[in-house]
Short mmCIF file of C-alpha atoms and ligand atoms in Angstrom, two decimals:
data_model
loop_
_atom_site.label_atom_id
_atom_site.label_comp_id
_atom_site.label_asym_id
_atom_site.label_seq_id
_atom_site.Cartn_x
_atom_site.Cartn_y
_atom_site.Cartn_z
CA UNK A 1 -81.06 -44.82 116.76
CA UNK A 2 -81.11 -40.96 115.76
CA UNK A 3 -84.80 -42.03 113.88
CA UNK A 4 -86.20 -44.14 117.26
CA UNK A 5 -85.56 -40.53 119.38
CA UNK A 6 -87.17 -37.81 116.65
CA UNK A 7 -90.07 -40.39 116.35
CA UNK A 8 -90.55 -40.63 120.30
CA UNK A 9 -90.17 -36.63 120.54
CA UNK A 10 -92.83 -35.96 117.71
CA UNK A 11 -95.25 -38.79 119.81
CA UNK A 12 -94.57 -36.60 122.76
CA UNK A 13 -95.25 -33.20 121.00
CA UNK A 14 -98.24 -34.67 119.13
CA UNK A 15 -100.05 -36.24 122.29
CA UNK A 16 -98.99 -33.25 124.52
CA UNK A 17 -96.72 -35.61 126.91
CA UNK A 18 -94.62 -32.41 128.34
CA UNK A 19 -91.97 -34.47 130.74
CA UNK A 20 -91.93 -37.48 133.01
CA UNK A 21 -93.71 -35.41 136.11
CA UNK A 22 -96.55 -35.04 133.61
CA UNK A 23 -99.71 -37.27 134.44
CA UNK A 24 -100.89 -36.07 130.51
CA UNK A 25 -101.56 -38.54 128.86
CA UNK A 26 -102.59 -41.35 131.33
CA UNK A 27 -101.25 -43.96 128.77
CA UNK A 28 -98.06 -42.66 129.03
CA UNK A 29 -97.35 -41.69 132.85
CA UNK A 30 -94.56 -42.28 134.35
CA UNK A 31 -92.40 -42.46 130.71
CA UNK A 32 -90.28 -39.22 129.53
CA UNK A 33 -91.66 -36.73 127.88
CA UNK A 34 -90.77 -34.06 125.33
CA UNK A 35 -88.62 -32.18 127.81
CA UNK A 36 -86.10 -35.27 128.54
CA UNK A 37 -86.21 -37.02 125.50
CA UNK A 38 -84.85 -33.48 123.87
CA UNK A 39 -82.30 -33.34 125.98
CA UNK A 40 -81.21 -36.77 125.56
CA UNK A 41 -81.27 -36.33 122.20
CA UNK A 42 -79.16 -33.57 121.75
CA UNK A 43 -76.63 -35.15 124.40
CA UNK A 44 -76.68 -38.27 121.99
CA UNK A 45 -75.58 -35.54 119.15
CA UNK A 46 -78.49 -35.38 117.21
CA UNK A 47 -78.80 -32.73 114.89
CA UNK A 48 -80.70 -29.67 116.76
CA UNK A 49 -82.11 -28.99 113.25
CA UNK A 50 -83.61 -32.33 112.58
CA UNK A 51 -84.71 -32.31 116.14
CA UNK A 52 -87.05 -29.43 115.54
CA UNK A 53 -87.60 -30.43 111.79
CA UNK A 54 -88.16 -34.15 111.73
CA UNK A 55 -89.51 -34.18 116.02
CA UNK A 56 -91.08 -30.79 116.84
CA UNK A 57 -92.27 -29.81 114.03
CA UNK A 58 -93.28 -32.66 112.24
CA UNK A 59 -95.07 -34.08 116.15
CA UNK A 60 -97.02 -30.29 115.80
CA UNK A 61 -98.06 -31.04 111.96
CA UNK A 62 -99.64 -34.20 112.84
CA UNK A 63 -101.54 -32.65 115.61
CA UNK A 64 -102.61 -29.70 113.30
CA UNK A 65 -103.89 -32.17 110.76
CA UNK A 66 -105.58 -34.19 113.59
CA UNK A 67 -107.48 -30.95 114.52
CA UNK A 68 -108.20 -29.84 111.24
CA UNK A 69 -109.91 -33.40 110.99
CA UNK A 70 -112.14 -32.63 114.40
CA UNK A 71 -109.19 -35.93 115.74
CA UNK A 72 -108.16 -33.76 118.52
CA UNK A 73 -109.72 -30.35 119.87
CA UNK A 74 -108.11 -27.12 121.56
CA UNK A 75 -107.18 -28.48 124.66
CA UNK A 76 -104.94 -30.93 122.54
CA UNK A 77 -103.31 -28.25 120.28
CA UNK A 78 -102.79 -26.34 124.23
CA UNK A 79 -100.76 -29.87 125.64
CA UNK A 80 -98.94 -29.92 122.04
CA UNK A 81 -98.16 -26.34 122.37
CA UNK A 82 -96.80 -27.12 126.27
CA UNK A 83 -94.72 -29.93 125.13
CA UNK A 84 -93.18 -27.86 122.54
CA UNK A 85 -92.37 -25.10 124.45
CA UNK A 86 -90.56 -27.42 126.97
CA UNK A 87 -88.10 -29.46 124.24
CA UNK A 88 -87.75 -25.49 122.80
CA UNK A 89 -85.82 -24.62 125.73
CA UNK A 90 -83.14 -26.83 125.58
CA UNK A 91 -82.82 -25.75 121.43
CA UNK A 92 -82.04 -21.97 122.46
CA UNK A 93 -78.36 -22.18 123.42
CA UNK A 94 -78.13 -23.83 120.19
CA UNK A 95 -79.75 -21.15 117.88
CA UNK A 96 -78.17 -18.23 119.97
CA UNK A 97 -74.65 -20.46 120.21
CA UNK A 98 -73.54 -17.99 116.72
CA UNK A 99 -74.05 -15.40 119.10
CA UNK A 100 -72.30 -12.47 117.36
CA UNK A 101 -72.65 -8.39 118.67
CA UNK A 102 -75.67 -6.87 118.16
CA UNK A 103 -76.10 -5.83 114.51
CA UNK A 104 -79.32 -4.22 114.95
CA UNK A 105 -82.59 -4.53 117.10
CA UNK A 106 -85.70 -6.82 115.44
CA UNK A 107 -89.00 -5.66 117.29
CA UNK A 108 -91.71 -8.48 116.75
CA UNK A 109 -94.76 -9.72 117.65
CA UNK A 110 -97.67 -12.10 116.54
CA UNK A 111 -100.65 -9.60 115.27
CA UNK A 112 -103.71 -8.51 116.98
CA UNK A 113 -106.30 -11.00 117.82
CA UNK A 114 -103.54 -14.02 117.25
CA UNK A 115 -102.27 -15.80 120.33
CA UNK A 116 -99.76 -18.00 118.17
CA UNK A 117 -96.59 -17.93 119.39
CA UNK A 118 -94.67 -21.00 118.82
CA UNK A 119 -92.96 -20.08 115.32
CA UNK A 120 -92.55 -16.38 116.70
CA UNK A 121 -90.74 -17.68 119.25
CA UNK A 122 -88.22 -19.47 116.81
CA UNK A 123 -87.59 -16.74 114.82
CA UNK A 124 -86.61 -14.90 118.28
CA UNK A 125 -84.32 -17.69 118.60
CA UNK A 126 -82.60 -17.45 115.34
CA UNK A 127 -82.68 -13.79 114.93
CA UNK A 128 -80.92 -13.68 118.61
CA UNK A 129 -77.98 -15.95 117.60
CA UNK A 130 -77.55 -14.29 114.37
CA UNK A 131 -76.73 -11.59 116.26
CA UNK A 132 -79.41 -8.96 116.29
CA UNK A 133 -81.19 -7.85 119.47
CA UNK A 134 -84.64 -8.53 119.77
CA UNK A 135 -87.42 -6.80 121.01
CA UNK A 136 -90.52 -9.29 121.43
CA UNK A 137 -93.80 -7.52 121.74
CA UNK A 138 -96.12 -11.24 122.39
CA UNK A 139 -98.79 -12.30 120.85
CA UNK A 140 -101.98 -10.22 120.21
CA UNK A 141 -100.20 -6.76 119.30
CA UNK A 142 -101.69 -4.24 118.23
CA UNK A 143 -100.55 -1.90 115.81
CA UNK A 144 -100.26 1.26 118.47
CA UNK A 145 -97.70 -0.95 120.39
CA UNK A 146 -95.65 -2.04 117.14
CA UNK A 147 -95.84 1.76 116.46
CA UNK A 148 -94.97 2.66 119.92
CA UNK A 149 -92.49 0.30 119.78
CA UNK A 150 -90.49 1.97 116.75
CA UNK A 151 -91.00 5.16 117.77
CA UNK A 152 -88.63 3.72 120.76
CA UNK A 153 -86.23 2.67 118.10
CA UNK A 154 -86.80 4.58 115.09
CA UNK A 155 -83.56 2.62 113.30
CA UNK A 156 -85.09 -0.92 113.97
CA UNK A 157 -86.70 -3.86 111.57
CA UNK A 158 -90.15 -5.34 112.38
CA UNK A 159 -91.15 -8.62 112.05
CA UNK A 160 -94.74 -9.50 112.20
CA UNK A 161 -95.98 -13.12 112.50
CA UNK A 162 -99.62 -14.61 112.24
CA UNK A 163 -100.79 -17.97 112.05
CA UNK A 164 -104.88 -17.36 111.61
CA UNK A 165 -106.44 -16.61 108.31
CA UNK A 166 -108.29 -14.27 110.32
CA UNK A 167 -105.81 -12.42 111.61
CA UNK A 168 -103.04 -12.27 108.93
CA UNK A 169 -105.70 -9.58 107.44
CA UNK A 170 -104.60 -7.45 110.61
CA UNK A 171 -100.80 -7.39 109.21
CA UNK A 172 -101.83 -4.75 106.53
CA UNK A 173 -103.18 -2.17 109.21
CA UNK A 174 -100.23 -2.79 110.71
CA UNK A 175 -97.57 -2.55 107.69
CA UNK A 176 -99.53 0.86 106.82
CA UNK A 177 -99.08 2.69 110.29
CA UNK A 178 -95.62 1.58 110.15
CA UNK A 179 -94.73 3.05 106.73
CA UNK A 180 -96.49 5.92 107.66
CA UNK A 181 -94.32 6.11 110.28
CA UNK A 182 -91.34 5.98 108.77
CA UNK A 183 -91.46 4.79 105.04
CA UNK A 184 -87.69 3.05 105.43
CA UNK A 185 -88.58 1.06 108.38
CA UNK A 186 -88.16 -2.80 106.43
CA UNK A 187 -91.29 -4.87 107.98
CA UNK A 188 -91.00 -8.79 107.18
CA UNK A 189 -94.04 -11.16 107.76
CA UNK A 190 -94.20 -15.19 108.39
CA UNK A 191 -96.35 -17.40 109.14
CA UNK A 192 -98.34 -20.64 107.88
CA UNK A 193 -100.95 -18.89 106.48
CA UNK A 194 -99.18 -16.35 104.39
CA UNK A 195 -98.02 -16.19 100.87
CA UNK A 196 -95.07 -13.85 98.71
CA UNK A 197 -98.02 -12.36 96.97
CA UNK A 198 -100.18 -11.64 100.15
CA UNK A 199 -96.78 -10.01 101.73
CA UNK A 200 -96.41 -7.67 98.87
CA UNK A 201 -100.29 -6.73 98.55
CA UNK A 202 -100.06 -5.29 101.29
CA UNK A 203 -96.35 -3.42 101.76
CA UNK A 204 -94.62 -5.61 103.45
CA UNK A 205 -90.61 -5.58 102.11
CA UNK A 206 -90.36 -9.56 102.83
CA UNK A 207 -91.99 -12.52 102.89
CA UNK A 208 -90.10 -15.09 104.93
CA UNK A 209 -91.60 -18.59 105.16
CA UNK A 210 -88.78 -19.74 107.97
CA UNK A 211 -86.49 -18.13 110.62
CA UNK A 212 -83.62 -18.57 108.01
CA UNK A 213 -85.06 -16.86 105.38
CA UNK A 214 -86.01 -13.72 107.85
CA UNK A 215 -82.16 -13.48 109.17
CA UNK A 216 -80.91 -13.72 105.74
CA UNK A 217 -82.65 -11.05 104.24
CA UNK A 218 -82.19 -8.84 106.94
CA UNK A 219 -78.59 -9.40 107.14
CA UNK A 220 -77.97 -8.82 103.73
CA UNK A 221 -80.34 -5.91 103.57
CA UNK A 222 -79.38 -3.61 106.70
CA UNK A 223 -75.85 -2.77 106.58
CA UNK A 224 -73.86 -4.60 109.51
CO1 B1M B 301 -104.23 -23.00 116.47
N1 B1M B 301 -104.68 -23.03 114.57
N2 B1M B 301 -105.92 -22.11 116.87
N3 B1M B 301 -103.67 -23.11 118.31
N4 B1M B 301 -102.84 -24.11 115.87
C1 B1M B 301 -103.67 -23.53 113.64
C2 B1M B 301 -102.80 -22.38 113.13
C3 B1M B 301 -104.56 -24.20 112.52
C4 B1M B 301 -103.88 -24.24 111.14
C5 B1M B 301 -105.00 -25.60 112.98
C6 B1M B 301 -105.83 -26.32 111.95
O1 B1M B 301 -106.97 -26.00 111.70
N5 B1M B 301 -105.26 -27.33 111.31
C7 B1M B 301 -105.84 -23.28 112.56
C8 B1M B 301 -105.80 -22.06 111.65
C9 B1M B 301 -106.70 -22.17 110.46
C10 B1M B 301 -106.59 -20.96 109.61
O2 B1M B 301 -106.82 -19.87 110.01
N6 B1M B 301 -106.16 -21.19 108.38
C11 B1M B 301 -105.89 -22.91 114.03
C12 B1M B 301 -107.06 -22.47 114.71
C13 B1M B 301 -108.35 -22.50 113.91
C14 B1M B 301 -107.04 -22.04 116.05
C15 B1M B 301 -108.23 -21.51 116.89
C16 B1M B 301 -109.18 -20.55 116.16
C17 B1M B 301 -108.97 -22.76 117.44
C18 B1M B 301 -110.23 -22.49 118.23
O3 B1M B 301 -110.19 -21.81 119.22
N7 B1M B 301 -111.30 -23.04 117.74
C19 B1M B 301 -107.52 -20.81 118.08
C20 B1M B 301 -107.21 -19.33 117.78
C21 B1M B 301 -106.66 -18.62 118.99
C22 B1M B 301 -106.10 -17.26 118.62
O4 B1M B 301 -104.97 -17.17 118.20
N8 B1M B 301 -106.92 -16.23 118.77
C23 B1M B 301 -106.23 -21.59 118.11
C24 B1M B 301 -105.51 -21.78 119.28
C25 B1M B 301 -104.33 -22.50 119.36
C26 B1M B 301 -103.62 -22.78 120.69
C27 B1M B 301 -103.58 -21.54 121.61
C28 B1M B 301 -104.37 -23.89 121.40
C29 B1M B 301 -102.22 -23.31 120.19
C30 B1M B 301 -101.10 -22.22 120.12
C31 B1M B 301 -100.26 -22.18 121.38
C32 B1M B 301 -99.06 -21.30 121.18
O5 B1M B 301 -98.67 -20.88 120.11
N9 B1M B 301 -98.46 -20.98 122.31
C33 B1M B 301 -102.53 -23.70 118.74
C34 B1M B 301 -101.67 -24.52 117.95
C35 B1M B 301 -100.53 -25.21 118.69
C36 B1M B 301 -101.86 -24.70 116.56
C37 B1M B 301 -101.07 -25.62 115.59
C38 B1M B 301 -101.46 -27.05 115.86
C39 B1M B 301 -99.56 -25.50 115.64
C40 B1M B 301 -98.99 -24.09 115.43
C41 B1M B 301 -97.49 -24.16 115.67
O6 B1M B 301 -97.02 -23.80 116.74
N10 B1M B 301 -96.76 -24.72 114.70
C42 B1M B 301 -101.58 -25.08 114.17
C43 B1M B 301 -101.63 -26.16 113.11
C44 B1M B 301 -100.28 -26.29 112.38
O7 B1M B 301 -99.57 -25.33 112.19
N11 B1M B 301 -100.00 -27.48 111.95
C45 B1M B 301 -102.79 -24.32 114.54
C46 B1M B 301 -95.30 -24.95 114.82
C47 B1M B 301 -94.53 -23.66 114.45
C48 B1M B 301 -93.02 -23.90 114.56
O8 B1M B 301 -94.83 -23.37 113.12
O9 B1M B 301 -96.10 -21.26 113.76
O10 B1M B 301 -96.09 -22.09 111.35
P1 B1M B 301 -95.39 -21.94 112.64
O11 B1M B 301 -94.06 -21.09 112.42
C49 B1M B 301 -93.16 -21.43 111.38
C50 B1M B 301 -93.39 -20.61 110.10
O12 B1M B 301 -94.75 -20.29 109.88
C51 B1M B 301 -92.48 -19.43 110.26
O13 B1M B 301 -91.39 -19.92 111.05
C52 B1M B 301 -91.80 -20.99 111.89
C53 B1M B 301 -90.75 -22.07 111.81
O14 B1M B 301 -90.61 -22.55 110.51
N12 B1M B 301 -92.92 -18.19 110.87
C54 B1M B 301 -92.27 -17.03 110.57
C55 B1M B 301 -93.90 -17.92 111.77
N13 B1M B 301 -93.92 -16.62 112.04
C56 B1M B 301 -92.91 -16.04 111.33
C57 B1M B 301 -92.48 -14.71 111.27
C58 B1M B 301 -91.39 -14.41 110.43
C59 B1M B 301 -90.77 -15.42 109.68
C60 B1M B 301 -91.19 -16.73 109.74
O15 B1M B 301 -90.89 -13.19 110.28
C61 B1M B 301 -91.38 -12.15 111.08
#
Protein backbone atom coordinates (compact mmCIF):
# COMPACT_ATOMS: atom_id res chain seq x y z
CA UNK A 1 0.00 0.00 0.00
CA UNK A 2 2.81 2.38 1.53
CA UNK A 3 5.07 1.02 -1.83
CA UNK A 4 1.91 1.67 -4.55
CA UNK A 5 1.94 5.65 -3.13
CA UNK A 6 6.06 6.36 -3.07
CA UNK A 7 6.03 4.65 -6.56
CA UNK A 8 3.06 6.96 -7.90
CA UNK A 9 4.82 10.14 -6.18
CA UNK A 10 8.34 9.37 -7.79
CA UNK A 11 6.17 8.84 -11.43
CA UNK A 12 4.80 12.24 -10.64
CA UNK A 13 8.18 13.91 -9.69
CA UNK A 14 9.97 12.12 -12.56
CA UNK A 15 7.41 13.12 -15.42
CA UNK A 16 6.88 16.64 -13.85
CA UNK A 17 2.96 15.89 -13.11
CA UNK A 18 2.75 18.90 -10.36
CA UNK A 19 -1.16 18.34 -9.17
CA UNK A 20 -4.49 17.38 -10.67
CA UNK A 21 -5.11 21.17 -12.19
CA UNK A 22 -1.93 20.39 -14.14
CA UNK A 23 -2.54 19.69 -17.98
CA UNK A 24 1.53 18.41 -17.82
CA UNK A 25 1.75 15.60 -18.97
CA UNK A 26 -1.21 15.10 -21.41
CA UNK A 27 -1.13 11.29 -20.59
CA UNK A 28 -1.85 11.94 -17.27
CA UNK A 29 -4.53 14.91 -17.07
CA UNK A 30 -7.04 14.91 -15.05
CA UNK A 31 -5.16 12.19 -12.38
CA UNK A 32 -3.36 13.64 -9.06
CA UNK A 33 -0.28 14.79 -9.10
CA UNK A 34 2.73 15.15 -6.81
CA UNK A 35 1.01 17.78 -4.69
CA UNK A 36 -2.12 15.41 -3.64
CA UNK A 37 -0.66 12.22 -3.73
CA UNK A 38 1.92 13.75 -0.90
CA UNK A 39 -0.58 14.73 1.03
CA UNK A 40 -2.46 11.62 0.90
CA UNK A 41 0.36 9.93 1.69
CA UNK A 42 1.36 11.45 4.69
CA UNK A 43 -2.45 11.43 5.89
CA UNK A 44 -2.22 7.55 5.24
CA UNK A 45 0.96 7.75 7.80
CA UNK A 46 3.62 7.17 5.60
CA UNK A 47 6.90 7.85 6.73
CA UNK A 48 7.79 11.68 5.70
CA UNK A 49 11.36 10.29 5.39
CA UNK A 50 10.70 7.54 2.97
CA UNK A 51 8.40 9.91 1.24
CA UNK A 52 11.24 12.16 0.25
CA UNK A 53 13.79 9.18 0.16
CA UNK A 54 12.10 6.36 -1.65
CA UNK A 55 9.32 9.17 -3.78
CA UNK A 56 11.06 12.56 -4.17
CA UNK A 57 14.16 11.80 -4.34
CA UNK A 58 14.42 8.66 -5.90
CA UNK A 59 11.37 10.23 -8.84
CA UNK A 60 14.35 13.28 -9.20
CA UNK A 61 17.28 10.53 -9.62
CA UNK A 62 15.55 8.88 -12.36
CA UNK A 63 14.96 12.07 -14.12
CA UNK A 64 18.67 13.12 -13.57
CA UNK A 65 19.80 9.87 -15.09
CA UNK A 66 17.22 10.31 -17.94
CA UNK A 67 18.92 13.69 -18.71
CA UNK A 68 22.28 12.67 -18.29
CA UNK A 69 21.26 10.04 -21.07
CA UNK A 70 19.89 13.08 -23.53
CA UNK A 71 16.02 10.86 -22.29
CA UNK A 72 14.65 14.07 -21.16
CA UNK A 73 15.98 17.79 -21.64
CA UNK A 74 15.78 21.07 -19.38
CA UNK A 75 12.35 21.75 -19.65
CA UNK A 76 11.84 18.19 -18.04
CA UNK A 77 14.36 18.63 -15.14
CA UNK A 78 12.14 22.43 -14.80
CA UNK A 79 8.45 20.22 -14.50
CA UNK A 80 10.49 17.69 -12.10
CA UNK A 81 11.82 20.54 -10.20
CA UNK A 82 7.91 22.10 -10.03
CA UNK A 83 6.53 18.88 -8.90
CA UNK A 84 9.02 18.65 -6.23
CA UNK A 85 8.70 21.82 -4.90
CA UNK A 86 4.87 21.26 -4.60
CA UNK A 87 4.97 17.61 -2.51
CA UNK A 88 8.01 19.76 -0.49
CA UNK A 89 5.50 21.91 0.97
CA UNK A 90 3.45 19.66 2.66
CA UNK A 91 7.07 17.91 4.19
CA UNK A 92 7.96 21.34 6.03
CA UNK A 93 5.73 21.16 9.12
CA UNK A 94 7.25 17.88 9.41
CA UNK A 95 11.03 18.81 9.36
CA UNK A 96 10.37 22.09 11.40
CA UNK A 97 7.68 19.94 13.78
CA UNK A 98 11.23 19.54 16.38
CA UNK A 99 10.96 23.08 16.35
CA UNK A 100 13.16 24.01 19.34
CA UNK A 101 14.42 28.02 20.20
CA UNK A 102 16.74 29.38 18.09
CA UNK A 103 20.24 28.03 18.82
CA UNK A 104 21.96 30.07 16.36
CA UNK A 105 21.38 31.68 12.83
CA UNK A 106 22.63 29.40 9.52
CA UNK A 107 23.06 31.97 6.54
CA UNK A 108 23.03 29.90 3.19
CA UNK A 109 22.83 29.99 -0.22
CA UNK A 110 23.54 27.93 -3.49
CA UNK A 111 26.94 29.59 -5.05
CA UNK A 112 27.35 31.97 -7.81
CA UNK A 113 26.38 30.98 -11.24
CA UNK A 114 24.20 27.84 -9.67
CA UNK A 115 20.44 28.13 -9.78
CA UNK A 116 19.99 24.70 -7.83
CA UNK A 117 17.90 24.98 -5.17
CA UNK A 118 16.01 21.94 -4.39
CA UNK A 119 18.52 20.24 -1.78
CA UNK A 120 19.24 23.88 -0.37
CA UNK A 121 15.94 24.13 0.29
CA UNK A 122 15.91 20.84 2.46
CA UNK A 123 18.62 21.64 4.41
CA UNK A 124 16.58 25.02 5.24
CA UNK A 125 14.01 22.68 6.27
CA UNK A 126 15.98 20.59 8.60
CA UNK A 127 18.23 23.19 9.91
CA UNK A 128 14.82 25.24 10.79
CA UNK A 129 13.30 22.38 12.88
CA UNK A 130 16.47 21.63 14.53
CA UNK A 131 16.13 24.74 15.84
CA UNK A 132 18.49 27.23 14.33
CA UNK A 133 17.31 30.33 12.44
CA UNK A 134 18.02 30.55 8.99
CA UNK A 135 19.03 33.10 6.82
CA UNK A 136 18.57 31.93 3.02
CA UNK A 137 20.49 34.03 0.60
CA UNK A 138 18.92 31.92 -2.98
CA UNK A 139 20.55 30.59 -5.47
CA UNK A 140 23.34 32.34 -7.51
CA UNK A 141 25.17 34.17 -4.47
CA UNK A 142 27.87 35.72 -4.71
CA UNK A 143 30.51 35.87 -2.34
CA UNK A 144 30.02 39.89 -1.50
CA UNK A 145 26.44 38.93 -0.35
CA UNK A 146 27.58 35.77 1.80
CA UNK A 147 30.16 38.33 3.12
CA UNK A 148 27.66 41.00 3.51
CA UNK A 149 25.59 38.68 4.97
CA UNK A 150 28.03 37.80 8.00
CA UNK A 151 29.10 40.97 8.47
CA UNK A 152 25.17 41.29 9.50
CA UNK A 153 25.76 38.47 11.86
CA UNK A 154 29.27 38.21 12.64
CA UNK A 155 28.39 35.06 15.27
CA UNK A 156 26.61 32.97 12.48
CA UNK A 157 27.51 29.49 10.46
CA UNK A 158 27.42 29.40 6.63
CA UNK A 159 26.33 26.83 4.61
CA UNK A 160 27.11 26.82 1.00
CA UNK A 161 25.46 24.40 -1.48
CA UNK A 162 26.25 23.68 -5.27
CA UNK A 163 25.07 21.15 -7.49
CA UNK A 164 27.27 22.03 -10.91
CA UNK A 165 30.78 20.85 -11.39
CA UNK A 166 31.16 24.20 -12.66
CA UNK A 167 30.20 26.01 -10.01
CA UNK A 168 31.29 24.03 -6.88
CA UNK A 169 34.84 25.65 -8.04
CA UNK A 170 33.11 29.05 -6.94
CA UNK A 171 32.79 27.62 -3.16
CA UNK A 172 36.60 28.20 -2.61
CA UNK A 173 36.41 32.06 -3.47
CA UNK A 174 33.83 32.01 -1.31
CA UNK A 175 35.26 29.91 1.82
CA UNK A 176 38.44 32.35 1.42
CA UNK A 177 36.58 35.82 1.77
CA UNK A 178 34.80 34.31 4.55
CA UNK A 179 37.85 33.20 6.59
CA UNK A 180 39.31 36.29 5.81
CA UNK A 181 36.58 37.68 7.32
CA UNK A 182 36.54 36.17 10.30
CA UNK A 183 38.82 32.99 10.55
CA UNK A 184 36.20 31.26 13.28
CA UNK A 185 33.23 31.67 11.15
CA UNK A 186 32.55 27.42 10.57
CA UNK A 187 31.46 27.28 6.66
CA UNK A 188 29.91 23.70 5.70
CA UNK A 189 29.37 22.71 1.97
CA UNK A 190 26.84 20.00 0.26
CA UNK A 191 25.93 19.09 -2.64
CA UNK A 192 25.94 16.14 -5.34
CA UNK A 193 28.91 17.07 -6.81
CA UNK A 194 31.18 17.47 -3.87
CA UNK A 195 33.51 15.26 -2.03
CA UNK A 196 35.28 15.27 1.94
CA UNK A 197 38.50 15.85 0.14
CA UNK A 198 37.26 18.70 -2.23
CA UNK A 199 35.62 20.37 1.13
CA UNK A 200 38.89 20.37 2.88
CA UNK A 201 41.09 21.55 -0.26
CA UNK A 202 39.66 24.29 -0.11
CA UNK A 203 38.88 25.43 3.85
CA UNK A 204 35.79 24.47 4.30
CA UNK A 205 35.32 23.03 8.25
CA UNK A 206 32.59 20.34 6.91
CA UNK A 207 31.61 18.35 4.36
CA UNK A 208 28.00 17.30 4.75
CA UNK A 209 26.56 14.97 2.09
CA UNK A 210 22.75 15.33 3.68
CA UNK A 211 20.70 17.82 5.79
CA UNK A 212 21.38 15.42 8.79
CA UNK A 213 24.83 15.38 8.62
CA UNK A 214 24.94 19.47 8.36
CA UNK A 215 22.61 19.83 11.68
CA UNK A 216 24.63 17.35 13.44
CA UNK A 217 27.84 18.78 13.12
CA UNK A 218 26.75 22.08 13.76
CA UNK A 219 24.95 21.17 16.81
CA UNK A 220 27.63 19.44 18.28
CA UNK A 221 30.16 21.99 17.19
CA UNK A 222 28.61 25.52 18.23
CA UNK A 223 27.81 25.52 21.77
CA UNK A 224 23.86 25.56 22.33
CO1 LIG B 1 20.36 20.52 -13.32
N1 LIG B 1 21.97 19.41 -13.36
N2 LIG B 1 21.16 21.73 -14.63
N3 LIG B 1 18.69 21.47 -13.24
N4 LIG B 1 19.72 19.06 -12.33
C1 LIG B 1 22.04 18.29 -12.42
C2 LIG B 1 22.71 18.73 -11.11
C3 LIG B 1 22.88 17.23 -13.24
C4 LIG B 1 23.66 16.24 -12.34
C5 LIG B 1 21.96 16.50 -14.23
C6 LIG B 1 22.69 15.44 -15.03
O1 LIG B 1 23.47 15.73 -15.90
N5 LIG B 1 22.43 14.18 -14.74
C7 LIG B 1 23.81 18.18 -14.08
C8 LIG B 1 25.13 18.57 -13.43
C9 LIG B 1 26.32 17.89 -14.04
C10 LIG B 1 27.56 18.30 -13.33
O2 LIG B 1 27.92 19.43 -13.24
N6 LIG B 1 28.22 17.30 -12.77
C11 LIG B 1 22.90 19.37 -14.30
C12 LIG B 1 23.05 20.32 -15.35
C13 LIG B 1 24.14 20.01 -16.37
C14 LIG B 1 22.24 21.46 -15.46
C15 LIG B 1 22.32 22.58 -16.53
C16 LIG B 1 23.74 23.03 -16.91
C17 LIG B 1 21.53 22.07 -17.76
C18 LIG B 1 21.54 22.97 -18.97
O3 LIG B 1 21.13 24.09 -18.91
N7 LIG B 1 22.04 22.42 -20.05
C19 LIG B 1 21.52 23.73 -15.88
C20 LIG B 1 22.40 24.64 -15.01
C21 LIG B 1 21.64 25.85 -14.51
C22 LIG B 1 22.42 26.58 -13.44
O4 LIG B 1 22.37 26.21 -12.29
N8 LIG B 1 23.15 27.61 -13.85
C23 LIG B 1 20.60 22.94 -14.99
C24 LIG B 1 19.33 23.38 -14.64
C25 LIG B 1 18.45 22.68 -13.84
C26 LIG B 1 17.02 23.16 -13.56
C27 LIG B 1 16.95 24.68 -13.28
C28 LIG B 1 16.18 22.86 -14.78
C29 LIG B 1 16.60 22.22 -12.37
C30 LIG B 1 16.80 22.85 -10.95
C31 LIG B 1 15.54 23.50 -10.43
C32 LIG B 1 15.70 23.87 -8.98
O5 LIG B 1 16.60 23.47 -8.25
N9 LIG B 1 14.78 24.71 -8.56
C33 LIG B 1 17.62 21.09 -12.49
C34 LIG B 1 17.47 19.83 -11.83
C35 LIG B 1 16.12 19.56 -11.20
C36 LIG B 1 18.51 18.87 -11.79
C37 LIG B 1 18.47 17.44 -11.19
C38 LIG B 1 17.67 16.55 -12.11
C39 LIG B 1 17.93 17.31 -9.79
C40 LIG B 1 18.61 18.18 -8.72
C41 LIG B 1 17.83 18.03 -7.43
O6 LIG B 1 17.02 18.88 -7.09
N10 LIG B 1 18.00 16.88 -6.76
C42 LIG B 1 20.04 17.07 -11.17
C43 LIG B 1 20.30 15.59 -11.38
C44 LIG B 1 20.28 14.82 -10.05
O7 LIG B 1 20.66 15.33 -9.02
N11 LIG B 1 19.88 13.59 -10.12
C45 LIG B 1 20.60 18.08 -12.09
C46 LIG B 1 17.24 16.54 -5.53
C47 LIG B 1 17.91 17.19 -4.30
C48 LIG B 1 17.13 16.83 -3.03
O8 LIG B 1 19.19 16.65 -4.20
O9 LIG B 1 20.28 18.88 -4.73
O10 LIG B 1 21.69 16.76 -4.52
P1 LIG B 1 20.52 17.56 -4.09
O11 LIG B 1 20.63 17.86 -2.54
C49 LIG B 1 20.90 16.82 -1.62
C50 LIG B 1 22.40 16.71 -1.27
O12 LIG B 1 23.24 17.05 -2.36
C51 LIG B 1 22.55 17.57 -0.06
O13 LIG B 1 21.28 17.49 0.59
C52 LIG B 1 20.23 17.24 -0.33
C53 LIG B 1 19.34 16.19 0.25
O14 LIG B 1 20.03 15.00 0.49
N12 LIG B 1 22.90 18.98 -0.15
C54 LIG B 1 23.48 19.59 0.92
C55 LIG B 1 22.72 19.90 -1.13
N13 LIG B 1 23.20 21.08 -0.74
C56 LIG B 1 23.67 20.92 0.52
C57 LIG B 1 24.25 21.85 1.41
C58 LIG B 1 24.64 21.38 2.67
C59 LIG B 1 24.45 20.05 3.04
C60 LIG B 1 23.88 19.13 2.17
O15 LIG B 1 25.20 22.17 3.60
C61 LIG B 1 25.32 23.54 3.35
Amino acid sequence: MADDILKQIATCIERGKVNAASPYPPDLKGQDGADELTRKAIDQGVDPNEILTKALMAGMGEVGRKFSENKVFVPDLLMAAKAMTAAMAHMKPFFESGKAKHRDTFIVGTVQGDLHDIGKNLVCMVMEGGGWKVVDLGVDVSTEKFVEALSNNPEAVIGLSALLTTTMVNMEKTVKAIKEKNAKTLVVVGGAPLTDEFAKKIGADKYSADPQTALDYLNKTVAA
